[in-house]
Coordinates of C-alpha atoms (C1' of nucleotides) in Angstrom, one line a residue:
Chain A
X787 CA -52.6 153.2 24.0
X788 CA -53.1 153.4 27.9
X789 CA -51.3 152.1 30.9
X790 CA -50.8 148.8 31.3
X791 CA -49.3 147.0 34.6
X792 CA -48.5 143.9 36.2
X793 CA -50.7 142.4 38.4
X794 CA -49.5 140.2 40.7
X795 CA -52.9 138.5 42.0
X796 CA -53.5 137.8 38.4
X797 CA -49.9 137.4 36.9
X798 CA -50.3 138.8 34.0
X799 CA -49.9 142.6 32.4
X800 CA -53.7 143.8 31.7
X801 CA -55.1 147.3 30.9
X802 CA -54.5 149.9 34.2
X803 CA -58.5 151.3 34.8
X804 CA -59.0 153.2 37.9
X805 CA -61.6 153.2 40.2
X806 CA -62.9 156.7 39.7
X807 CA -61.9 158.3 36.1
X808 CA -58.7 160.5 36.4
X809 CA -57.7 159.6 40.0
X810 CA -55.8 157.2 41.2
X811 CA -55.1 156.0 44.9
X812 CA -51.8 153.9 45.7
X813 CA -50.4 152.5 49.0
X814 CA -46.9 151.4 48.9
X815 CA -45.4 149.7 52.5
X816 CA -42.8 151.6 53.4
X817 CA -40.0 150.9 56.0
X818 CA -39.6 149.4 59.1
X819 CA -37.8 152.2 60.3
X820 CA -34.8 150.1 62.4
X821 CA -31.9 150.4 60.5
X822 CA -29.8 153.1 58.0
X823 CA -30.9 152.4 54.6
X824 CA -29.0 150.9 52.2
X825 CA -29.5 150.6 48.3
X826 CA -31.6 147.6 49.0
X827 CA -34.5 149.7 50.6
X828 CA -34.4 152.5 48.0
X829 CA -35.0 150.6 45.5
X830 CA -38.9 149.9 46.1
X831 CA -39.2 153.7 46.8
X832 CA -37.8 155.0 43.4
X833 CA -39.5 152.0 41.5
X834 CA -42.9 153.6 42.9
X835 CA -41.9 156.9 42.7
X836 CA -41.6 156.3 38.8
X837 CA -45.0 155.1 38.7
X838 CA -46.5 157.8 40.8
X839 CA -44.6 160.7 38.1
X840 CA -46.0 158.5 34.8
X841 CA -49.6 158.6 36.4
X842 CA -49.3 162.5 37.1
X843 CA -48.0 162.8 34.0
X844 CA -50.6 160.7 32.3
X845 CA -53.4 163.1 33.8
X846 CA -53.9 161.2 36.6
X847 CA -54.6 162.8 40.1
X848 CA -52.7 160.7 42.0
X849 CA -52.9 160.1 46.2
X850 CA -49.8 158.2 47.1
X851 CA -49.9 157.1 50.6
X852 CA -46.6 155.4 51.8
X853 CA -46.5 154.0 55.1
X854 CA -43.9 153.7 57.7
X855 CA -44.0 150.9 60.3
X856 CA -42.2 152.3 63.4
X857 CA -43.4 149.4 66.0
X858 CA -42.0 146.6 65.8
X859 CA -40.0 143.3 67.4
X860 CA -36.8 144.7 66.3
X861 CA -37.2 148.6 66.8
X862 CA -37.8 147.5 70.5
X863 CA -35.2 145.1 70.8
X864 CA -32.9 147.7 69.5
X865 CA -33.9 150.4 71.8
X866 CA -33.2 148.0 74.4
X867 CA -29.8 146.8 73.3
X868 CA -29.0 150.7 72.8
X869 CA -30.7 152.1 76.2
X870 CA -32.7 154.3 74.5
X871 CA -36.4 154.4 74.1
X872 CA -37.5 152.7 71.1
X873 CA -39.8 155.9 69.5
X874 CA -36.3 157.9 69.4
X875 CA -34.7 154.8 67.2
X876 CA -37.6 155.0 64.9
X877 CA -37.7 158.7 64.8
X878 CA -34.1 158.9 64.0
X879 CA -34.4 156.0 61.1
X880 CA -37.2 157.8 60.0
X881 CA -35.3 160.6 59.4
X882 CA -32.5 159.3 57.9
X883 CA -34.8 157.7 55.2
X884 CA -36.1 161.0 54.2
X885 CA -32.5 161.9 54.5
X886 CA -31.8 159.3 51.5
X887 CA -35.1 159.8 49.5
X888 CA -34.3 163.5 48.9
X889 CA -30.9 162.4 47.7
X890 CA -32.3 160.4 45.2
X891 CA -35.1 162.7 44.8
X892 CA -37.8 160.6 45.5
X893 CA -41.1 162.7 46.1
X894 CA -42.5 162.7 49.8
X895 CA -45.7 161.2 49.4
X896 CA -49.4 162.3 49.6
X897 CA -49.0 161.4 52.9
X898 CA -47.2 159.1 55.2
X899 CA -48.9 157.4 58.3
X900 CA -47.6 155.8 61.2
X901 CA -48.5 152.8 62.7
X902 CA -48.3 154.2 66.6
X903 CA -50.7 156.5 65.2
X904 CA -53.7 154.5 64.5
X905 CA -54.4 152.5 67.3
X906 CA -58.0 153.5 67.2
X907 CA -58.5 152.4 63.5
X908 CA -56.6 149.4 63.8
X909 CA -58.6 148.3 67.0
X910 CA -62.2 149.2 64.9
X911 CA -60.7 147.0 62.1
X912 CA -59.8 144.0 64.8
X913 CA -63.2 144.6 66.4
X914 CA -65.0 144.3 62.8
X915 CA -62.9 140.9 62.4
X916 CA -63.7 139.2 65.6
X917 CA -67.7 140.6 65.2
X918 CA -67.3 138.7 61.8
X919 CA -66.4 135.4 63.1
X920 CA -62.8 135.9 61.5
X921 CA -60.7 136.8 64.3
X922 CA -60.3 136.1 67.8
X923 CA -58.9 136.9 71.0
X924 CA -56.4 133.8 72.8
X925 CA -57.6 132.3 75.8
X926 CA -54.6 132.2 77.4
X927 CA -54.5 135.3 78.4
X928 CA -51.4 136.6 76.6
X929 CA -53.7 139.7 75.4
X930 CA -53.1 138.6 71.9
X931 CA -55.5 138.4 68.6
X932 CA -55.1 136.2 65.8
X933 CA -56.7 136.2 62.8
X934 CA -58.5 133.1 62.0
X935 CA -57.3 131.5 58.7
X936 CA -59.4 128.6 58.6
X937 CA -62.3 130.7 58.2
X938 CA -61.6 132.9 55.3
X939 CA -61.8 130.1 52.3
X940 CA -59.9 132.6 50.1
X941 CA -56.9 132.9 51.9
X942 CA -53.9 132.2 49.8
X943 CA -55.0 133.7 46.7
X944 CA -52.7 136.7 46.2
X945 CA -49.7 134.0 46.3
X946 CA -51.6 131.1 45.7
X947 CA -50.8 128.7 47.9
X948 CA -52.9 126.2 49.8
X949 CA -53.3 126.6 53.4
X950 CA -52.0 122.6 53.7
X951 CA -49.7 123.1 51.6
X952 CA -47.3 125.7 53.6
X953 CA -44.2 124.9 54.9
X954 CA -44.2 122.3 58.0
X955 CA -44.6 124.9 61.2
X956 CA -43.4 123.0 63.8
X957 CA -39.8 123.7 63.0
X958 CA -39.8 127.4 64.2
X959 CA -43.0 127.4 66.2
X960 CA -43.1 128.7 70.1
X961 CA -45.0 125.8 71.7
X962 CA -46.4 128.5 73.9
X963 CA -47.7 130.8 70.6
X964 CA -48.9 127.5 68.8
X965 CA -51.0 126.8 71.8
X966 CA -52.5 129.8 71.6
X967 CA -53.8 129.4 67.9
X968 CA -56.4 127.7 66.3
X969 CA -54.2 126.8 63.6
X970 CA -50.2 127.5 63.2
X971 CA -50.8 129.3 60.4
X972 CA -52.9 132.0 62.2
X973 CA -51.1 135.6 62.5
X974 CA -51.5 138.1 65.1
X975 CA -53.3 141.0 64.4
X976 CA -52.6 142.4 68.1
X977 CA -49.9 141.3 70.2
X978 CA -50.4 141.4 74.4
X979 CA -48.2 143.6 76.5
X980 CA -44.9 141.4 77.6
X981 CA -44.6 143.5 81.0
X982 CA -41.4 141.5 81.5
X983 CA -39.8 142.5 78.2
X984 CA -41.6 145.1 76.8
X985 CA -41.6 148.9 77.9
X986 CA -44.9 150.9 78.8
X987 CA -44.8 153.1 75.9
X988 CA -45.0 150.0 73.4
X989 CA -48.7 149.2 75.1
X990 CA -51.7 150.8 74.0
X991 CA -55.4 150.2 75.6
X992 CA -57.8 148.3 74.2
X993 CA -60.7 145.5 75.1
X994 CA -58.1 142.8 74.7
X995 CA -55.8 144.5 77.4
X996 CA -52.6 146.5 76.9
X997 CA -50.8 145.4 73.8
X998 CA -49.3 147.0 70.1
X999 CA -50.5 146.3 66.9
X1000 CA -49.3 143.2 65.0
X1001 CA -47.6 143.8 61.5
X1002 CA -49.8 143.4 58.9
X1003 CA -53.1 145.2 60.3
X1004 CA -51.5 148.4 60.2
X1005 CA -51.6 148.6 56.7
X1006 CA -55.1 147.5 55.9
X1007 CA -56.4 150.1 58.4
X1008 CA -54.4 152.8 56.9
X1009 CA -55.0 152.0 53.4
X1010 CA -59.0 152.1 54.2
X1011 CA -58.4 155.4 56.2
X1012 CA -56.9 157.3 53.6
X1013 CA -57.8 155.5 50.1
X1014 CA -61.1 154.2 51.4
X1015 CA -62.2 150.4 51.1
X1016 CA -61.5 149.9 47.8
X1017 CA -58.6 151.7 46.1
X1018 CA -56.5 151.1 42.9
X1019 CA -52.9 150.0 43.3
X1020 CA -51.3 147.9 46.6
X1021 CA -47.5 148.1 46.1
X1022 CA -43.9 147.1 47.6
X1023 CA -40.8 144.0 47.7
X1024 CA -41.7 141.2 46.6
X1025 CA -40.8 139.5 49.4
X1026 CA -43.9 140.9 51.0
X1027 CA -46.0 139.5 48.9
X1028 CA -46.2 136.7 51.4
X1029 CA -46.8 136.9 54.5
X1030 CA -47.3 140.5 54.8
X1031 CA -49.8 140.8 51.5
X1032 CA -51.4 137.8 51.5
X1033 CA -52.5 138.8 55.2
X1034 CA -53.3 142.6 54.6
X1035 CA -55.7 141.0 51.8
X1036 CA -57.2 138.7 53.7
X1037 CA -58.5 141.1 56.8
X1038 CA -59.4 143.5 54.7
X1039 CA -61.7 141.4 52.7
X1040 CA -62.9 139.5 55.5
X1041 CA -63.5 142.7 56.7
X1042 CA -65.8 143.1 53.6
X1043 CA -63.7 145.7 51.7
X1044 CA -62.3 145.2 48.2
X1045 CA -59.1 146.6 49.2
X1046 CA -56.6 147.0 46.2
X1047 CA -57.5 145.9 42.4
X1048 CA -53.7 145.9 41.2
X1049 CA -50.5 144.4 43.2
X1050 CA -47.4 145.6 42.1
X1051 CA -44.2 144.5 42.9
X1052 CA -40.8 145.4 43.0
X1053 CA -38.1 142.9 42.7
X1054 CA -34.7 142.3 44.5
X1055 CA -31.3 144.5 44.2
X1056 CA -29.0 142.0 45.6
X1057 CA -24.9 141.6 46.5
X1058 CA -22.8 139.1 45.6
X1059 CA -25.8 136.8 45.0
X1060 CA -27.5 137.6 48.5
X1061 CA -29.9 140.3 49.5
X1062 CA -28.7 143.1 51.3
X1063 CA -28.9 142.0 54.6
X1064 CA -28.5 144.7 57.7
X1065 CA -25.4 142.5 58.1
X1066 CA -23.3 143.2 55.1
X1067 CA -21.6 146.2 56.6
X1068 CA -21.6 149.9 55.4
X1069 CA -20.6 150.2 52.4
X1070 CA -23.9 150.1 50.8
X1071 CA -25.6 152.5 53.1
X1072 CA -26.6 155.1 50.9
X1073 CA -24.4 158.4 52.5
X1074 CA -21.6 155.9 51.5
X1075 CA -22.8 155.0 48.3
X1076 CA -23.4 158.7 47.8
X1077 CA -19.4 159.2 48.2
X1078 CA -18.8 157.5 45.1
X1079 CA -21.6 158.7 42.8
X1080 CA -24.1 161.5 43.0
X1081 CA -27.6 160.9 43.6
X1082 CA -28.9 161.6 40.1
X1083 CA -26.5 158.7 39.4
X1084 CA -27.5 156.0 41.6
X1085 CA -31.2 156.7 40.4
X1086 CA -30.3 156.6 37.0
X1087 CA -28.9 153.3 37.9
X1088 CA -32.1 151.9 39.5
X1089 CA -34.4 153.2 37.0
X1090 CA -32.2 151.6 34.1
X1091 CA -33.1 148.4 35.1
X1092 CA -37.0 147.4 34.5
X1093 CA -38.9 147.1 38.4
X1094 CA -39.7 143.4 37.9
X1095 CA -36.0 142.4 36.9
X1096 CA -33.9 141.3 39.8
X1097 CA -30.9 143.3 39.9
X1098 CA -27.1 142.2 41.0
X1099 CA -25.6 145.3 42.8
X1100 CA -22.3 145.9 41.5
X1101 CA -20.1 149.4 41.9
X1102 CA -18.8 148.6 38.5
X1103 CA -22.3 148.6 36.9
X1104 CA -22.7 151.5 39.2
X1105 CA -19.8 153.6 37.5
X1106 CA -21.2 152.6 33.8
X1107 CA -24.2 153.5 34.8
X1108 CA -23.1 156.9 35.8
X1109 CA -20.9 157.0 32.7
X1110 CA -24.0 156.7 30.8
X1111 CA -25.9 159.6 32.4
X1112 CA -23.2 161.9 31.9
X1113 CA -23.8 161.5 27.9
X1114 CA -27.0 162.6 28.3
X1115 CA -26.0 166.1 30.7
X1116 CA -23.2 166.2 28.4
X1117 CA -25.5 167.0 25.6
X1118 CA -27.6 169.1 27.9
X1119 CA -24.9 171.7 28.6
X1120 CA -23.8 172.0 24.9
X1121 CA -27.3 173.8 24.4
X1122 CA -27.9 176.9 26.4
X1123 CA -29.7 176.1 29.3
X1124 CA -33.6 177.0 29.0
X1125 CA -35.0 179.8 30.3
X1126 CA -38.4 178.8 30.5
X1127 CA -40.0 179.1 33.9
X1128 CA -39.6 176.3 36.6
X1129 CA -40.6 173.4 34.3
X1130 CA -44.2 172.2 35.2
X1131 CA -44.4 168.4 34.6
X1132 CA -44.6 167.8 31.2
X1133 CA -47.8 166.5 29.6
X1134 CA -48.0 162.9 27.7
X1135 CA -48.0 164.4 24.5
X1136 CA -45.3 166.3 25.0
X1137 CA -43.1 163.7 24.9
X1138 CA -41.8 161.4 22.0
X1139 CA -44.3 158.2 21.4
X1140 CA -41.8 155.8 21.9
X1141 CA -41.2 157.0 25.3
X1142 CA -44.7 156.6 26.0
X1143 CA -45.6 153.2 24.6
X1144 CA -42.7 152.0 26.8
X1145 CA -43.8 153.6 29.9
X1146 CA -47.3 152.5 29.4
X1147 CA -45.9 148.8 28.9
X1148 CA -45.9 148.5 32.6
X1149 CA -43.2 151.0 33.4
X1150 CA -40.5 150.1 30.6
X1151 CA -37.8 152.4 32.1
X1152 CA -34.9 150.4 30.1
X1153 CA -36.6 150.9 26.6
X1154 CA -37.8 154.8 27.9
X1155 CA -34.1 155.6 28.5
X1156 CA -33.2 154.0 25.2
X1157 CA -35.2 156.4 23.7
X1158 CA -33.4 159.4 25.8
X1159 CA -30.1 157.8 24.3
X1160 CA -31.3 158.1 20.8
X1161 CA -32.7 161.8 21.0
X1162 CA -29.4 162.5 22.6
X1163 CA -27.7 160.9 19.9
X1164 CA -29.9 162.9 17.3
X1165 CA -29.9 166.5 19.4
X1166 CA -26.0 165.9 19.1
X1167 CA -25.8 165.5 15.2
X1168 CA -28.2 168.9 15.2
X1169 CA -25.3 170.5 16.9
X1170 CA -22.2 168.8 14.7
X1171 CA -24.7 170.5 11.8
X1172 CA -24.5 174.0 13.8
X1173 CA -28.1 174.0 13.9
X1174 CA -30.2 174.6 16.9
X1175 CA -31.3 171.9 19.3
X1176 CA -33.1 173.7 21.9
X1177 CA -36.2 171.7 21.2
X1178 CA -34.0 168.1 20.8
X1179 CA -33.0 169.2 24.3
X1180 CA -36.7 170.1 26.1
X1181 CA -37.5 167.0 24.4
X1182 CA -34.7 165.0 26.8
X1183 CA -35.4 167.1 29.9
X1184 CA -39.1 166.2 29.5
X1185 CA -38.3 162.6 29.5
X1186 CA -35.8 163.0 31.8
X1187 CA -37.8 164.4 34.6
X1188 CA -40.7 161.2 34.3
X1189 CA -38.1 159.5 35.7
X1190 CA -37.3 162.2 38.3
X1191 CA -33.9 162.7 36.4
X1192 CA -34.1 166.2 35.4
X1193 CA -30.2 167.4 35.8
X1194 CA -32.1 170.9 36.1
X1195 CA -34.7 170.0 38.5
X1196 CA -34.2 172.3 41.6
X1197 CA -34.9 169.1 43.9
X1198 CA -31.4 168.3 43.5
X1199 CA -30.0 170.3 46.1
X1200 CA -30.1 173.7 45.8
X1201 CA -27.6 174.4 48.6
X1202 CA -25.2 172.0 47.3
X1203 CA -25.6 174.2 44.0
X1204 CA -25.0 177.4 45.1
X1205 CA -22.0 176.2 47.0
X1206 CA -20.8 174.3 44.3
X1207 CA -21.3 177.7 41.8
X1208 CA -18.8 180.0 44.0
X1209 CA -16.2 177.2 44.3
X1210 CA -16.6 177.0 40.2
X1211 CA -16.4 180.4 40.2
X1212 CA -13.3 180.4 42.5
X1213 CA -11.3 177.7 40.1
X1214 CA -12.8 179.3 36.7
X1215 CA -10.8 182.3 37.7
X1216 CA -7.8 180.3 38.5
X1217 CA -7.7 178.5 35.3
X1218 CA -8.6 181.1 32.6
X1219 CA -5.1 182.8 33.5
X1220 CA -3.9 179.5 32.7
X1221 CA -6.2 178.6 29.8
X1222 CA -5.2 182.2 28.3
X1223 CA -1.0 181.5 28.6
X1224 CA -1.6 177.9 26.6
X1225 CA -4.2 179.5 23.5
X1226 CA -0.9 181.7 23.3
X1227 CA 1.2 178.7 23.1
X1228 CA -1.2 177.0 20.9
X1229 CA -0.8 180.1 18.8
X1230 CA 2.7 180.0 18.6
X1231 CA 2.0 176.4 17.7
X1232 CA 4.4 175.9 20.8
X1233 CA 2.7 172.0 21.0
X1234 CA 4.9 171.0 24.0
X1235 CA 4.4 173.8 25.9
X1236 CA 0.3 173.7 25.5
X1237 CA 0.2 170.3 26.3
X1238 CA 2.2 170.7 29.5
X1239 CA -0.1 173.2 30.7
X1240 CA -3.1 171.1 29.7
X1241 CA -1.2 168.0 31.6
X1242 CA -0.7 170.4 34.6
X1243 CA -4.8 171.5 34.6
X1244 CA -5.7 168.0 34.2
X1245 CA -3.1 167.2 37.1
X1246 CA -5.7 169.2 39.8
X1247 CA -8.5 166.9 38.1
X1248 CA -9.7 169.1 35.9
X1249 CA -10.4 168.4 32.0
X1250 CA -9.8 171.0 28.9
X1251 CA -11.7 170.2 26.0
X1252 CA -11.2 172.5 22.7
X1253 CA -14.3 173.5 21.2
X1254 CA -15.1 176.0 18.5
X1255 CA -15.6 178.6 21.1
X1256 CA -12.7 178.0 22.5
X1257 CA -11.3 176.0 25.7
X1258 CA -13.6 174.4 28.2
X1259 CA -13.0 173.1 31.1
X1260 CA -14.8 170.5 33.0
X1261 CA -13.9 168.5 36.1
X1262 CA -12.9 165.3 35.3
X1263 CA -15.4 162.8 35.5
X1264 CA -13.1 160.3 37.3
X1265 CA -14.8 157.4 39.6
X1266 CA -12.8 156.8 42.7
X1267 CA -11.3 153.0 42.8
X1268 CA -12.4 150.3 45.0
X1269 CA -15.3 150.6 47.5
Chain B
rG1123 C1' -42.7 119.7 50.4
rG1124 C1' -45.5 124.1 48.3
rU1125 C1' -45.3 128.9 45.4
rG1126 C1' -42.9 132.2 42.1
rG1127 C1' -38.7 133.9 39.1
rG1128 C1' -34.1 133.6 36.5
rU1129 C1' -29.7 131.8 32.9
rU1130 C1' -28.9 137.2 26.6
rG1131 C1' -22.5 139.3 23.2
rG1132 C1' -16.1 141.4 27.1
rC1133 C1' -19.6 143.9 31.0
rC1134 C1' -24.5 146.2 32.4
rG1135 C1' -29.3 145.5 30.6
rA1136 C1' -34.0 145.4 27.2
rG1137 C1' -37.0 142.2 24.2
rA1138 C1' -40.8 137.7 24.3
rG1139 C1' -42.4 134.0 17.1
rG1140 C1' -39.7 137.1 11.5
rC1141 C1' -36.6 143.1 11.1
rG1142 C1' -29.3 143.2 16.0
rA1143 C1' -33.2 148.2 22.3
rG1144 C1' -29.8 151.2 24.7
rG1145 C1' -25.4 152.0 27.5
rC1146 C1' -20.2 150.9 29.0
rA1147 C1' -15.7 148.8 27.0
rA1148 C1' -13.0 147.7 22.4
rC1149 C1' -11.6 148.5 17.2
rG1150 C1' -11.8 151.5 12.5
rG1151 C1' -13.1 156.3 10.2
rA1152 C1' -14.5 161.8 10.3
rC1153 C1' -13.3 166.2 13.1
rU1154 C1' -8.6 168.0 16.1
rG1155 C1' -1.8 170.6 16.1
rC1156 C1' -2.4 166.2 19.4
rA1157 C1' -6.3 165.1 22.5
rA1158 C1' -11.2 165.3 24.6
rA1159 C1' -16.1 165.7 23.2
rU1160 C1' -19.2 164.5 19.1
rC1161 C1' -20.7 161.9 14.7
rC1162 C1' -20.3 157.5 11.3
rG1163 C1' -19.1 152.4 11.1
rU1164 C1' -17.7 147.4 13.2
rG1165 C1' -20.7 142.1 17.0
rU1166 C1' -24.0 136.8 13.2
rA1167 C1' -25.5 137.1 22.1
rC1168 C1' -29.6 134.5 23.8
rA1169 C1' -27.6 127.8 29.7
rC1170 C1' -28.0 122.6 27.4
rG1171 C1' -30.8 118.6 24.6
rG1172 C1' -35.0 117.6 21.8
rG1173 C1' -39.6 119.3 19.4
rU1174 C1' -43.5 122.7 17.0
rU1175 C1' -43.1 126.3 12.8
rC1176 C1' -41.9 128.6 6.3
rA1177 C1' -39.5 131.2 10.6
rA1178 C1' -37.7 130.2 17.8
rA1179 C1' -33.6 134.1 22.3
rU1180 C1' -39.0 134.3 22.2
rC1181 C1' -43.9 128.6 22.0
rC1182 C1' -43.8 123.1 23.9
rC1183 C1' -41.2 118.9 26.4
rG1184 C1' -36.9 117.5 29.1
rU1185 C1' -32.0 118.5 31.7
rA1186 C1' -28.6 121.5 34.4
rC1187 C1' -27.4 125.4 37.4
rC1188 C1' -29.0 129.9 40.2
rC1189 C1' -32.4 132.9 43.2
rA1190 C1' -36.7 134.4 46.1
rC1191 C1' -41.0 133.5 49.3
rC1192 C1' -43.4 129.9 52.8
rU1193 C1' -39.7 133.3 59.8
rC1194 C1' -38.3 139.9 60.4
rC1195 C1' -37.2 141.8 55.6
rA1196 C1' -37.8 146.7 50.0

RNA sequence: GGUGGGUUGGCCGAGAGGCGAGGCAACGGACUGCAAAUCCGUGUACACGGGUUCAAAUCCCGUACCCACCUCCA
């Protein structure tokens, strides 16, 4: 069985066949970087992350490029409302992403352009357009180019829609931009310098006068730069689909590349019925989510819902998610921890069939961690039998780390770790004296007494548990209330 | 107006013609001094109304409600 994915040009789930045998070129659209993220934003990342891993692990050599768009009508405005030059807002967005990616453990990707920084590229790409008759510079001299709709026949069919069939314009339309276009429907593929509104370092040369790149270009230029003109998988929110797709498509075609052969995307994680809007407040930014649960646990929750499924955020669903991970690194620490050397990504055979055939249907995450439940289930029923289940457990950690949830995997902190070790250390110490004084009571048979003490440890948040070798202690996995 | 998607048991969340995914919660049982953890067991859920079929949550027709995109958006 091989790969299968679902296309979004064609609807349907069809066979995955690269370009070039064993390789395998993605671009995903990353952020505008112009606000913290929230859980909403992650979302697309880890969904494509999990695609990127099951390709590596499938053999693939993968070249993920993921861009970030850090120009743009709002990074601007923002600088402006905040005083500070807009490059130092997108820097510091930027950063905050990576910030939140790590947390989750989301892989940096092959490499991650910048629209500011291909302005050459981009202009070649408008220059190509105009030369073909499919783009062209307003006479009004506002500096900007537009991409000429009428003449590419094909435009629409990512989404498709008919050109005469989109929604009524006139509604939302600057008379002054409509003037400028041949038809409303036209998109700017570079937008003239404002001088009145716009700061100097937001204008860059070029034969139309000073202006920035529009939206969309960016992406078709860097996708051709770095995963040539024809490359395997185009990803991202669905909600790009159109405009942002439907336009990338279009210039690159009409630029007579093949651009991508498979669209994939990502649905919606929502809030009380309504996408996560930058106005919703903070308590979805992801430091704050991060408060409640731990990274590994807000992944878990992402990845055990399929990509295509539109998701209803909820903290409660959040807590049963994390609840549901624990079984599975509760099952991991009954089994001594293996000592194997840093775990290279496992190969497909390694790991159980079932896991695979519901990867390879189009990234089946829900059914894969179904399968992680039952080996968990069996590994523990190994151990009730006092048998070994060292390979029950390399089994789970294999599957585990395809979808970058490897409770071992030394990309979840390391600092945090070490810290977190001497403070265990610290408590361990503290609560062996106490441990010690109720096995004597339990000795004694002394019930009261060995329960008090238990009540006391459990009173500083800390769990006992009685196993055959003897008390263990664990903190307690308690969720905080409320939000 | 155009385009696309959704409605599954107390909750989350898969599946897409026949065998009850998985998790959380709950209830029984085993184990335990009692717990915890673990294991075993317990649910006749598929928005509504028709239809096709030996067989429908899954296909078809209709209805209701919800959502997304067509404007910046993961």
């Amino acid at each position: 069985m091989t790969l299968r994915l679902h296309d979004t040009a064609t609807r349907d789930v069809r066979d995955f066949v690269p370009l070039e045998a064993g390789k395998a070129g993605i671009y995903v659209c990353g952020l505008t970087v112009q606000s913290e993220p929230h859980v909403g934003h992650v979302r697309s990342a880890v969904n494509f992350d999990v695609l990127r891993r099951w390709l590596t692990v499938s053999g693939y050599d993968v070249r993920f490029i993921r861009n970030v768009t850090d120009i743009d009508d709002k990074i601007l405005a923002k600088g402006e409302a905040q005083g500070r030059p807009w490059f130092e807002i997108a820097y510091r967005m930027g950063r905050e992403l990576d910030k939140a990616l790590d947390a989750i453990n989301v892989l940096p990707p092959t490499y991650e352009p910048a629209a500011t920084g291909h302005i050459p590229e981009i202009l070649e790409l408008i220059a190509q357009l105009v030369a073909r008759g499919h783009a062209y510079p307003a006479e009004d001299g506002s500096g900007d180019v537009y991409f000429d709709v009428r003449s590419w026949p094909a435009y629409g069919e990512l989404t498709r829609q008919k050109v005469d069939d989109m929604e009524p314009e006139e509604t939302v339309a600057d008379p002054l931009v409509m003037a400028r276009k041949r038809d409303p429907r036209d998109f700017a593929l570079w937008k003239g310098w404002k001088k009145a509104l716009e700061p100097e370092t937001a204008a860059w040369p070029s034969p139309y006068g000073p202006g920035r790149p529009g939206w969309h270009i960016e992406c078709s230029a860097m996708a051709a730069k770095y995963l040539g003109p024809a490359f395997d998988i185009h990803g991202g929110g669905v909600d790009l689909r159109f405009p942002h797709h439907e336009n990338e498509l279009a210039q690159s075609r009409a630029a007579g590349q093949q651009f991508a052969a498979y669209w994939l995307h990502n649905a919606w994680i929502t809030t009380a019925g309504e996408k996560m809007s930058k106005s919703l407040g903070n308590s979805l930014l992801i430091p704050n989510v991060l408060e409640r649960v731990r990274g590994i646990e807000l992944r878990y929750y992402m990845v055990s819902a399929h990509y295509r499924s539109h998701v209803e955020f909820s903290f409660e669903a959040l807590d049963e998610a994390a609840k549901s991970f624990r079984r599975i690194e509760s099952f991991l620490d009954r089994v001594p921890p293996v000592v194997e050397e840093v775990a290279q990504r496992p190969s497909r055979n390694r790991l159980p069939g079932a896991f695979i055939a519901a990867m390879d249907d189009d990234l089946g995450t829900p059914a894969a961690i179904a399968v992680i439940h039952d080996t968990v289930r069996e590994g523990n029923r190994i151990l009730g039998a006092g048998e070994s289940a060292d390979a029950v457990a390399a089994s789970v950690r294999a599957m585990l780390d395809v979808l970058g949830l490897d409770p071992a995997d030394p990309a979840w902190g390391s600092s945090e770790a070490a810290a977190d070790g001497k403070l265990s250390a610290a408590v361990d110490a503290l609560v062996a004296g106490l441990l010690e004084e109720r096995e004597r009571a339990r000795a004694d048979k002394d019930w009261a007494r060995a329960d008090a003490i238990r009540d006391r440890i459990a009173g500083a948040g800390i769990a006992v548990e009685d196993t055959p070798d003897g008390p263990k202690w664990t903190l307690a996995a308690s969720v905080e209330e409320g939000s």
